[in-house]
Amino acid sequence: ALTREALFHAQKTGRSPELIYQWQWRIGRLHAALGEPEEAADAYRRAIVALNPIRPNLSDGHRGRASLFDEKIKPVYLELARLLVDLSDAAADSERGQALLTEARDTMELLKTVELQDYFQDECVADRQTRTLDPETLEAGAAILYPIPFADRVTVLATFSDGIRRFDAPVGADALGRTARAFRGRLQNSRGDDYIDAARQLYDWLILPLAPELDARGIHTLVVAPEGALRLIPFSTLRDGERFLIEKYTVVTVPAVTLTARGEETEKADKVILEGLSEARQGFASLPSVRQEIASIQSITGGKVLLNENYTVENLYAAFAEQNYNIVHMATHGVFGGSPADTYLLTHDSRLTMDMLEDLIQRTRRRGDTVDLLTLSACQTALGDERAAFGLAGIAVKAGVISAVASLWYADDRATSRLMTDFYTGLQRRDLSKAAALRDAQARMIGDPEFGHPAFWGPFLFIGNWM
């Protein structure tokens, strides 16, 4: 009663909208504690309606932008998603259950949209793609997985071409996060195999419960929208005890499906620009194999090359001013940090921010063309930094490209050159999608005695449109 009275006064004055969402959120928590999930869900919906218009202003002048989002905004969406999933269990019929699971999935989609806006500090980032994918029109053979870590369990919402299925594993967010972080650290050590147990454990939690459904439906592509610490790991490196996940499925990462570009269906000749930095610059180590990487790819695709002293911000802008490019390959150090200020790509003379990269790509779009593929072959995110990993997953959205390939950590220079050569060779095959070309390149490396460890091929994610 006191909370409702507080809400009434906040609504009456109209001068404190940030209080309205917090009172609605509190009412939702009270209803949930009283065992009234329907009423709780309604209050959470009203809280989100009140929150969305004011969210960009909440962090003005706030020093801990990321912590504010994680503590004051994100839980509203996650708690509503949990209520909706739980309500689907008690639904009177399957149609009602499907509607509730769909709303839970759409709530997660909305959360990821606002989180990407918060990460890039750009409210327009969700509008970069004018034609986006719709989870309701998913083609047969693909499944979209939304793993959601809750306090006492992880729920995986799996979208198929004919509806949504829900699967649970009895592991809470804390234990799942510890395992994911340990797994990521072990994966990066190419001299050890102590990652195997964690790879199997994560598989058992996240994939095994739905494996029979995947097999029965003939699924060949898994599109993952990871949450929390699961953003730190490449799902392709999970193991069923014998094989890596990438050996059975094409694995794709998206920040959200509704942020993923639909792409073009017209045939066109690719126009390629290859940029690389093999020299040590600005305190970063040299990448000796970049010369070979660029030369090998150019022998396959042709295209313009900007290498070392020619790879400058000025030359980049001049190149994009004179011609459209459909494939942009950048073999240089890329750093993804917890904020846009800590996120950039290295050039010979400077650093290319995400806003600058977006500006370059937009020059092609304004001339009526699209960039189908952006490849960042030597980027890295800080171990344990979930926001940085989410920023990497959102690079295709921010840049305004159809799809991207990027790495979660800096891989061996020679292994990267080999993988990229195989990847671009696969792109020449008309029977392979871009995502399948990367999968084939990674699968070939698994069988290589020198580069079979996932530290060499595992960090590379295929991001965005997989078709």
Coordinates of C-alpha atoms in Angstrom, one line a residue:
A1 CA 0.0 0.0 0.0
L2 CA 2.8 2.4 0.8
T3 CA 4.6 1.6 -2.5
R4 CA 1.3 2.3 -4.4
E5 CA 0.9 5.6 -2.6
A6 CA 4.5 6.6 -3.5
L7 CA 3.8 5.7 -7.1
F8 CA 0.6 7.7 -7.1
H9 CA 2.5 10.9 -5.9
A10 CA 5.3 10.3 -8.4
Q11 CA 2.8 10.1 -11.2
K12 CA 0.8 13.0 -10.0
T13 CA 3.8 15.4 -9.9
G14 CA 5.1 14.1 -13.3
R15 CA 8.5 15.6 -12.4
S16 CA 10.3 12.3 -11.4
P17 CA 9.9 9.7 -14.1
E18 CA 13.0 7.9 -12.8
L19 CA 11.0 7.2 -9.6
I20 CA 8.0 5.8 -11.5
Y21 CA 9.8 2.9 -13.0
Q22 CA 11.5 2.1 -9.7
W23 CA 8.1 2.1 -7.8
Q24 CA 6.6 -0.1 -10.6
W25 CA 9.6 -2.4 -10.3
R26 CA 9.2 -2.6 -6.5
I27 CA 5.5 -3.4 -6.9
G28 CA 6.5 -6.2 -9.3
R29 CA 9.0 -7.6 -6.8
L30 CA 6.4 -7.5 -4.0
H31 CA 3.8 -9.3 -6.1
A32 CA 6.4 -12.0 -6.9
A33 CA 7.3 -12.4 -3.3
L34 CA 3.6 -12.8 -2.5
G35 CA 3.2 -15.6 -5.0
E36 CA 1.3 -13.5 -7.6
P37 CA 3.2 -13.9 -10.8
E38 CA 0.6 -12.5 -13.2
E39 CA 0.3 -9.3 -11.2
A40 CA 4.1 -9.2 -10.9
A41 CA 4.6 -9.5 -14.7
D42 CA 2.1 -6.7 -15.3
A43 CA 4.0 -4.4 -12.9
Y44 CA 7.3 -5.3 -14.6
R45 CA 5.8 -4.5 -18.0
R46 CA 4.7 -1.1 -16.7
A47 CA 8.2 -0.5 -15.3
I48 CA 9.8 -1.1 -18.6
V49 CA 7.3 1.2 -20.4
A50 CA 8.3 3.9 -17.9
L51 CA 12.0 3.1 -18.1
N52 CA 12.6 3.0 -21.9
P53 CA 12.1 6.7 -22.6
I54 CA 14.3 7.9 -19.7
R55 CA 17.0 5.3 -19.7
P56 CA 19.5 7.3 -21.8
N57 CA 19.4 10.1 -19.2
L58 CA 19.8 8.0 -16.1
S59 CA 23.6 7.8 -16.3
D60 CA 24.1 11.5 -17.0
G61 CA 26.9 12.6 -14.6
H62 CA 27.1 9.1 -13.2
R63 CA 30.7 7.9 -13.0
G64 CA 29.9 4.1 -13.0
R65 CA 27.8 3.9 -16.2
A66 CA 28.3 0.1 -16.6
S67 CA 27.5 -0.6 -12.9
L68 CA 24.4 1.6 -13.0
F69 CA 23.2 -0.4 -16.1
D70 CA 23.9 -3.7 -14.5
E71 CA 22.3 -2.8 -11.1
K72 CA 19.4 -0.5 -12.0
I73 CA 18.3 -1.3 -15.6
K74 CA 19.3 -4.8 -16.7
P75 CA 17.6 -6.7 -13.7
V76 CA 14.2 -5.3 -14.7
Y77 CA 14.3 -7.1 -18.0
L78 CA 15.9 -10.3 -16.7
E79 CA 13.4 -10.6 -13.9
L80 CA 10.5 -10.1 -16.3
A81 CA 11.9 -12.7 -18.6
R82 CA 12.1 -15.2 -15.6
L83 CA 8.5 -14.4 -14.6
L84 CA 7.3 -15.0 -18.2
V85 CA 9.2 -18.3 -18.5
D86 CA 7.8 -19.5 -15.2
L87 CA 4.3 -18.5 -16.2
S88 CA 4.6 -20.5 -19.4
D89 CA 4.8 -23.6 -17.2
A90 CA 1.4 -22.9 -15.7
A91 CA -0.3 -21.8 -19.0
A92 CA -3.7 -23.3 -19.6
D93 CA -2.9 -24.4 -23.1
S94 CA 0.1 -24.6 -25.5
E95 CA -0.9 -21.5 -27.4
R96 CA -0.7 -19.4 -24.2
G97 CA 2.5 -21.0 -23.3
Q98 CA 4.0 -20.2 -26.6
A99 CA 2.9 -16.6 -26.3
L100 CA 4.6 -16.2 -22.9
L101 CA 7.8 -17.8 -24.2
T102 CA 7.7 -15.5 -27.2
E103 CA 7.3 -12.5 -24.9
A104 CA 10.2 -13.7 -22.8
R105 CA 12.4 -14.0 -25.9
D106 CA 11.3 -10.5 -27.1
T107 CA 12.1 -9.1 -23.6
M108 CA 15.7 -10.5 -24.0
E109 CA 15.9 -9.0 -27.5
L110 CA 14.8 -5.6 -26.1
L111 CA 17.4 -5.9 -23.2
K112 CA 20.2 -6.6 -25.7
T113 CA 19.1 -3.6 -27.8
V114 CA 19.2 -1.2 -24.9
E115 CA 22.5 -2.7 -23.7
L116 CA 24.1 -2.2 -27.0
Q117 CA 22.9 1.4 -27.0
D118 CA 24.4 1.8 -23.6
Y119 CA 27.7 0.2 -24.5
F120 CA 28.3 2.4 -27.6
Q121 CA 26.6 5.4 -25.9
D122 CA 24.6 5.7 -29.1
E123 CA 20.8 5.7 -29.1
C124 CA 20.8 5.3 -32.9
V125 CA 22.9 2.1 -33.0
A126 CA 19.8 -0.1 -33.3
D127 CA 18.7 1.8 -36.4
R128 CA 21.9 1.0 -38.4
Q129 CA 20.3 -1.9 -40.2
T130 CA 17.2 -0.9 -42.1
R131 CA 16.2 -4.5 -42.9
T132 CA 16.6 -6.9 -40.0
L133 CA 15.9 -10.5 -39.4
D134 CA 12.7 -11.6 -37.7
P135 CA 12.9 -14.6 -35.4
E136 CA 9.4 -15.7 -36.4
T137 CA 10.6 -16.3 -40.0
L138 CA 13.5 -18.5 -39.2
E139 CA 14.4 -21.0 -41.9
A140 CA 14.4 -24.8 -41.3
G141 CA 17.8 -26.1 -40.3
A142 CA 18.6 -23.2 -38.0
A143 CA 17.9 -22.7 -34.3
I144 CA 18.4 -19.5 -32.3
L145 CA 19.5 -20.1 -28.7
Y146 CA 19.0 -17.6 -25.9
P147 CA 20.8 -18.9 -22.8
I148 CA 19.6 -16.9 -19.8
P149 CA 21.5 -17.4 -16.5
F150 CA 19.2 -17.1 -13.5
A151 CA 20.2 -17.3 -9.8
D152 CA 19.2 -21.0 -9.5
R153 CA 19.3 -22.3 -13.1
V154 CA 20.1 -21.5 -16.7
T155 CA 17.2 -21.5 -19.1
V156 CA 17.8 -21.9 -22.8
L157 CA 15.0 -20.6 -25.1
A158 CA 15.4 -22.3 -28.4
T159 CA 13.6 -20.7 -31.4
F160 CA 12.9 -23.1 -34.3
S161 CA 11.0 -22.5 -37.5
D162 CA 7.7 -23.6 -35.9
G163 CA 8.0 -22.1 -32.4
I164 CA 9.9 -21.9 -29.2
R165 CA 11.1 -24.6 -26.8
R166 CA 12.4 -24.1 -23.3
F167 CA 15.2 -26.2 -21.7
D168 CA 16.7 -25.9 -18.2
A169 CA 19.9 -27.0 -16.5
P170 CA 20.4 -27.0 -12.8
V171 CA 23.3 -24.6 -12.5
G172 CA 23.0 -21.0 -11.3
A173 CA 24.4 -17.9 -12.8
D174 CA 27.4 -17.7 -10.3
A175 CA 28.6 -21.3 -10.9
L176 CA 28.0 -20.9 -14.6
G177 CA 30.0 -17.7 -14.7
R178 CA 32.9 -19.2 -12.8
T179 CA 33.1 -22.2 -15.1
A180 CA 32.8 -19.9 -18.2
R181 CA 35.6 -17.7 -17.0
A182 CA 37.9 -20.6 -16.1
F183 CA 37.2 -22.2 -19.5
R184 CA 38.1 -19.0 -21.3
G185 CA 41.4 -18.7 -19.4
R186 CA 42.3 -22.3 -20.1
L187 CA 41.4 -22.1 -23.8
Q188 CA 43.9 -19.4 -24.4
N189 CA 46.8 -21.6 -23.2
S190 CA 47.8 -23.5 -26.3
R191 CA 50.2 -25.8 -24.4
G192 CA 47.6 -27.4 -22.2
D193 CA 44.4 -29.5 -22.4
D194 CA 43.0 -28.6 -19.1
Y195 CA 40.1 -26.9 -20.9
I196 CA 38.5 -30.2 -21.8
D197 CA 36.5 -30.8 -18.6
A198 CA 35.0 -27.3 -18.6
A199 CA 34.2 -27.7 -22.3
R200 CA 32.3 -30.8 -21.6
Q201 CA 30.6 -29.4 -18.5
L202 CA 29.4 -26.3 -20.4
Y203 CA 28.2 -28.5 -23.3
D204 CA 26.2 -30.6 -20.8
W205 CA 24.5 -27.6 -19.3
L206 CA 23.8 -25.6 -22.5
I207 CA 23.5 -28.0 -25.4
L208 CA 22.9 -31.5 -24.1
P209 CA 19.3 -30.8 -22.8
L210 CA 18.2 -29.8 -26.3
A211 CA 20.5 -32.1 -28.4
P212 CA 17.7 -34.7 -29.1
E213 CA 15.5 -31.8 -30.4
L214 CA 18.4 -30.5 -32.6
D215 CA 19.0 -34.0 -34.0
A216 CA 15.3 -34.7 -34.7
R217 CA 14.9 -31.4 -36.6
G218 CA 18.1 -31.8 -38.6
I219 CA 19.5 -28.6 -37.3
H220 CA 22.9 -27.6 -38.9
T221 CA 23.2 -23.9 -37.8
L222 CA 23.2 -22.7 -34.2
V223 CA 22.7 -18.9 -33.7
V224 CA 23.6 -17.9 -30.2
A225 CA 22.6 -14.7 -28.4
P226 CA 24.7 -15.1 -25.3
E227 CA 24.1 -13.5 -21.9
G228 CA 26.4 -12.7 -19.0
A229 CA 29.6 -14.6 -18.7
L230 CA 28.7 -16.7 -21.7
R231 CA 29.7 -13.8 -23.9
L232 CA 33.3 -14.5 -22.9
I233 CA 33.5 -17.9 -24.6
P234 CA 33.2 -19.2 -28.1
F235 CA 30.4 -21.7 -28.2
S236 CA 32.2 -23.4 -31.1
T237 CA 34.7 -24.8 -28.6
L238 CA 32.3 -26.7 -26.4
R239 CA 32.7 -30.5 -26.5
D240 CA 30.4 -33.4 -26.3
G241 CA 33.2 -35.7 -25.1
E242 CA 34.5 -36.5 -28.6
R243 CA 33.9 -33.6 -30.9
F244 CA 33.9 -29.8 -30.7
L245 CA 30.5 -28.1 -31.4
I246 CA 31.9 -26.6 -34.6
E247 CA 32.5 -30.1 -36.0
K248 CA 28.7 -30.7 -36.0
Y249 CA 27.2 -27.2 -36.4
T250 CA 27.8 -23.9 -38.0
V251 CA 28.0 -21.6 -34.9
V252 CA 27.0 -17.9 -35.2
T253 CA 27.0 -15.2 -32.6
V254 CA 24.5 -12.3 -32.6
P255 CA 23.9 -9.6 -30.0
A256 CA 20.2 -9.9 -30.9
V257 CA 18.4 -11.4 -33.9
T258 CA 16.3 -8.2 -34.4
L259 CA 19.6 -6.3 -34.7
T260 CA 20.9 -8.6 -37.4
A261 CA 20.8 -7.3 -41.0
R262 CA 18.7 -9.3 -43.5
G263 CA 21.3 -8.9 -46.2
E264 CA 21.0 -8.6 -50.0
E265 CA 20.0 -11.4 -52.3
T266 CA 21.4 -10.0 -55.5
E267 CA 24.5 -11.4 -57.2
K268 CA 27.3 -8.9 -57.4
A269 CA 31.1 -8.8 -57.9
D270 CA 32.9 -8.3 -54.6
K271 CA 35.0 -5.2 -54.3
V272 CA 37.6 -5.8 -51.6
I273 CA 39.9 -3.6 -49.5
L274 CA 42.6 -5.3 -47.5
E275 CA 44.3 -3.4 -44.7
G276 CA 47.1 -4.6 -42.5
L277 CA 49.8 -3.6 -40.0
S278 CA 52.7 -6.0 -39.6
E279 CA 55.1 -3.6 -37.9
A280 CA 55.2 -2.9 -34.2
R281 CA 53.5 0.5 -33.6
Q282 CA 52.3 2.5 -30.6
G283 CA 53.5 0.0 -28.0
F284 CA 51.8 -3.0 -29.8
A285 CA 53.8 -6.0 -30.9
S286 CA 54.5 -6.7 -34.6
L287 CA 52.3 -9.2 -36.5
P288 CA 54.9 -10.6 -39.0
S289 CA 52.5 -13.0 -40.7
V290 CA 50.2 -10.1 -41.7
R291 CA 52.1 -9.6 -44.9
Q292 CA 51.6 -13.2 -46.0
E293 CA 47.9 -13.0 -44.8
I294 CA 47.2 -10.0 -47.0
A295 CA 49.1 -11.4 -50.0
S296 CA 47.3 -14.7 -49.8
I297 CA 43.9 -13.2 -49.5
Q298 CA 44.6 -10.7 -52.4
S299 CA 45.6 -13.7 -54.6
I300 CA 42.2 -15.1 -53.9
T301 CA 39.9 -12.1 -54.0
G302 CA 41.9 -9.3 -55.6
G303 CA 41.3 -5.8 -54.3
K304 CA 43.1 -2.7 -52.9
V305 CA 45.8 -3.1 -50.3
L306 CA 46.8 -0.6 -47.6
L307 CA 49.7 -2.1 -45.7
N308 CA 51.9 -0.6 -43.0
E309 CA 53.0 3.0 -43.8
N310 CA 50.1 3.1 -46.3
Y311 CA 47.6 2.0 -43.7
T312 CA 46.7 5.4 -42.3
V313 CA 43.5 7.1 -41.3
E314 CA 43.9 9.6 -44.1
N315 CA 44.4 6.9 -46.7
L316 CA 41.4 4.9 -45.4
Y317 CA 39.1 7.9 -45.8
A318 CA 40.5 8.5 -49.3
A319 CA 40.0 4.9 -50.3
F320 CA 36.4 4.8 -49.1
A321 CA 35.7 8.2 -50.7
E322 CA 36.7 7.0 -54.2
Q323 CA 35.0 3.5 -54.2
N324 CA 32.5 1.2 -52.6
Y325 CA 33.7 -2.0 -50.9
N326 CA 31.7 -5.1 -50.1
I327 CA 34.4 -6.8 -48.2
V328 CA 36.6 -5.0 -45.7
H329 CA 39.5 -7.0 -44.1
M330 CA 41.5 -5.4 -41.3
A331 CA 44.6 -7.4 -40.1
T332 CA 45.6 -5.2 -37.2
H333 CA 45.5 -5.1 -33.5
G334 CA 41.9 -4.4 -32.3
V335 CA 41.1 -3.6 -28.7
F336 CA 37.6 -4.0 -27.3
G337 CA 37.3 -2.5 -23.8
G338 CA 34.5 -1.9 -21.4
S339 CA 33.5 1.4 -23.1
P340 CA 33.8 3.1 -26.5
A341 CA 36.8 5.1 -25.3
D342 CA 38.7 1.9 -24.7
T343 CA 37.7 0.4 -28.1
Y344 CA 39.7 1.0 -31.3
L345 CA 41.6 -0.5 -34.2
L346 CA 45.3 0.3 -34.6
T347 CA 46.5 2.1 -37.7
H348 CA 50.1 3.0 -38.7
D349 CA 49.7 6.5 -37.5
S350 CA 46.8 6.6 -35.2
R351 CA 43.8 4.7 -33.8
L352 CA 40.5 4.1 -35.6
T353 CA 37.5 4.5 -33.2
M354 CA 34.2 2.6 -33.7
D355 CA 32.6 5.9 -34.7
M356 CA 35.2 6.4 -37.4
L357 CA 34.8 2.9 -38.7
E358 CA 31.1 3.4 -38.8
D359 CA 31.6 6.6 -40.8
L360 CA 33.7 4.8 -43.3
I361 CA 31.2 2.1 -43.8
Q362 CA 28.3 4.6 -44.1
R363 CA 30.0 6.2 -47.1
T364 CA 29.4 2.9 -49.0
R365 CA 25.8 2.7 -47.7
R366 CA 25.0 6.3 -48.7
R367 CA 26.0 5.4 -52.3
G368 CA 23.4 2.6 -52.3
D369 CA 25.7 -0.4 -51.7
T370 CA 26.4 -2.6 -48.7
V371 CA 29.4 -4.0 -46.9
D372 CA 28.7 -7.7 -46.7
L373 CA 31.7 -8.7 -44.6
L374 CA 33.9 -7.0 -42.1
T375 CA 36.9 -9.1 -40.9
L376 CA 39.0 -8.1 -37.9
S377 CA 41.6 -10.7 -37.7
A378 CA 43.6 -9.7 -34.6
C379 CA 41.3 -8.3 -32.0
Q380 CA 41.1 -9.0 -28.3
T381 CA 38.8 -8.5 -25.4
A382 CA 39.9 -8.4 -21.8
L383 CA 39.5 -11.7 -20.0
G384 CA 36.5 -11.4 -17.8
D385 CA 35.1 -8.2 -19.3
E386 CA 31.6 -9.1 -20.3
R387 CA 30.8 -5.7 -21.7
A388 CA 33.8 -5.8 -24.0
A389 CA 32.8 -9.2 -25.3
F390 CA 29.3 -7.8 -25.9
G391 CA 30.7 -4.8 -27.7
L392 CA 32.6 -7.2 -30.0
A393 CA 29.4 -9.1 -30.7
G394 CA 27.8 -5.8 -31.6
I395 CA 30.4 -4.7 -34.1
A396 CA 28.4 -5.6 -37.2
V397 CA 25.5 -3.6 -35.9
K398 CA 27.6 -0.6 -34.9
A399 CA 29.5 -0.6 -38.2
G400 CA 26.4 -1.1 -40.3
V401 CA 27.7 -4.3 -42.1
I402 CA 25.8 -7.5 -42.9
S403 CA 28.2 -9.8 -41.0
A404 CA 31.6 -9.8 -39.4
V405 CA 34.4 -12.1 -38.3
A406 CA 36.4 -11.1 -35.2
S407 CA 38.4 -12.7 -32.5
L408 CA 37.7 -12.8 -28.7
W409 CA 41.5 -12.9 -28.1
Y410 CA 44.6 -12.4 -30.0
A411 CA 45.5 -15.7 -31.7
D412 CA 48.8 -17.0 -33.0
D413 CA 50.0 -14.9 -36.0
R414 CA 50.7 -17.8 -38.3
A415 CA 47.5 -19.7 -37.3
T416 CA 45.5 -16.6 -38.1
S417 CA 47.1 -16.2 -41.5
R418 CA 46.3 -19.9 -42.3
L419 CA 42.7 -19.7 -41.0
M420 CA 42.0 -16.5 -43.0
T421 CA 43.4 -17.9 -46.2
D422 CA 41.2 -21.0 -45.9
F423 CA 38.2 -18.8 -45.0
Y424 CA 38.5 -16.6 -48.1
T425 CA 39.1 -19.7 -50.2
G426 CA 35.8 -21.0 -48.9
L427 CA 34.0 -17.8 -49.7
Q428 CA 34.7 -18.3 -53.4
R429 CA 32.4 -21.4 -53.3
R430 CA 28.8 -20.5 -54.1
D431 CA 27.5 -23.5 -52.3
L432 CA 28.8 -22.2 -48.9
S433 CA 27.5 -19.4 -46.8
K434 CA 30.0 -17.1 -45.2
A435 CA 29.4 -18.7 -41.8
A436 CA 29.9 -22.2 -43.2
A437 CA 33.1 -21.0 -44.9
L438 CA 34.5 -20.0 -41.5
R439 CA 33.3 -23.3 -40.0
D440 CA 35.0 -25.3 -42.6
A441 CA 38.3 -23.3 -42.1
Q442 CA 38.1 -23.9 -38.4
A443 CA 37.3 -27.6 -38.8
R444 CA 40.3 -28.1 -41.0
M445 CA 42.6 -26.6 -38.4
I446 CA 41.2 -29.0 -35.8
G447 CA 42.9 -31.8 -37.7
D448 CA 46.2 -30.0 -38.0
P449 CA 48.8 -31.3 -35.4
E450 CA 50.3 -27.8 -35.2
F451 CA 47.1 -25.7 -34.9
G452 CA 44.5 -28.2 -33.7
H453 CA 44.3 -26.6 -30.2
P454 CA 41.3 -24.3 -29.8
A455 CA 43.6 -21.5 -28.7
F456 CA 44.5 -21.1 -32.4
W457 CA 41.1 -21.4 -34.2
G458 CA 38.6 -21.0 -31.3
P459 CA 38.6 -17.2 -30.7
F460 CA 37.2 -16.4 -34.2
L461 CA 33.4 -15.6 -34.1
F462 CA 31.1 -15.3 -37.0
I463 CA 28.8 -12.4 -36.1
G464 CA 25.6 -11.3 -37.8
N465 CA 23.8 -12.7 -40.8
W466 CA 24.7 -16.3 -41.3
M467 CA 23.1 -16.9 -44.6

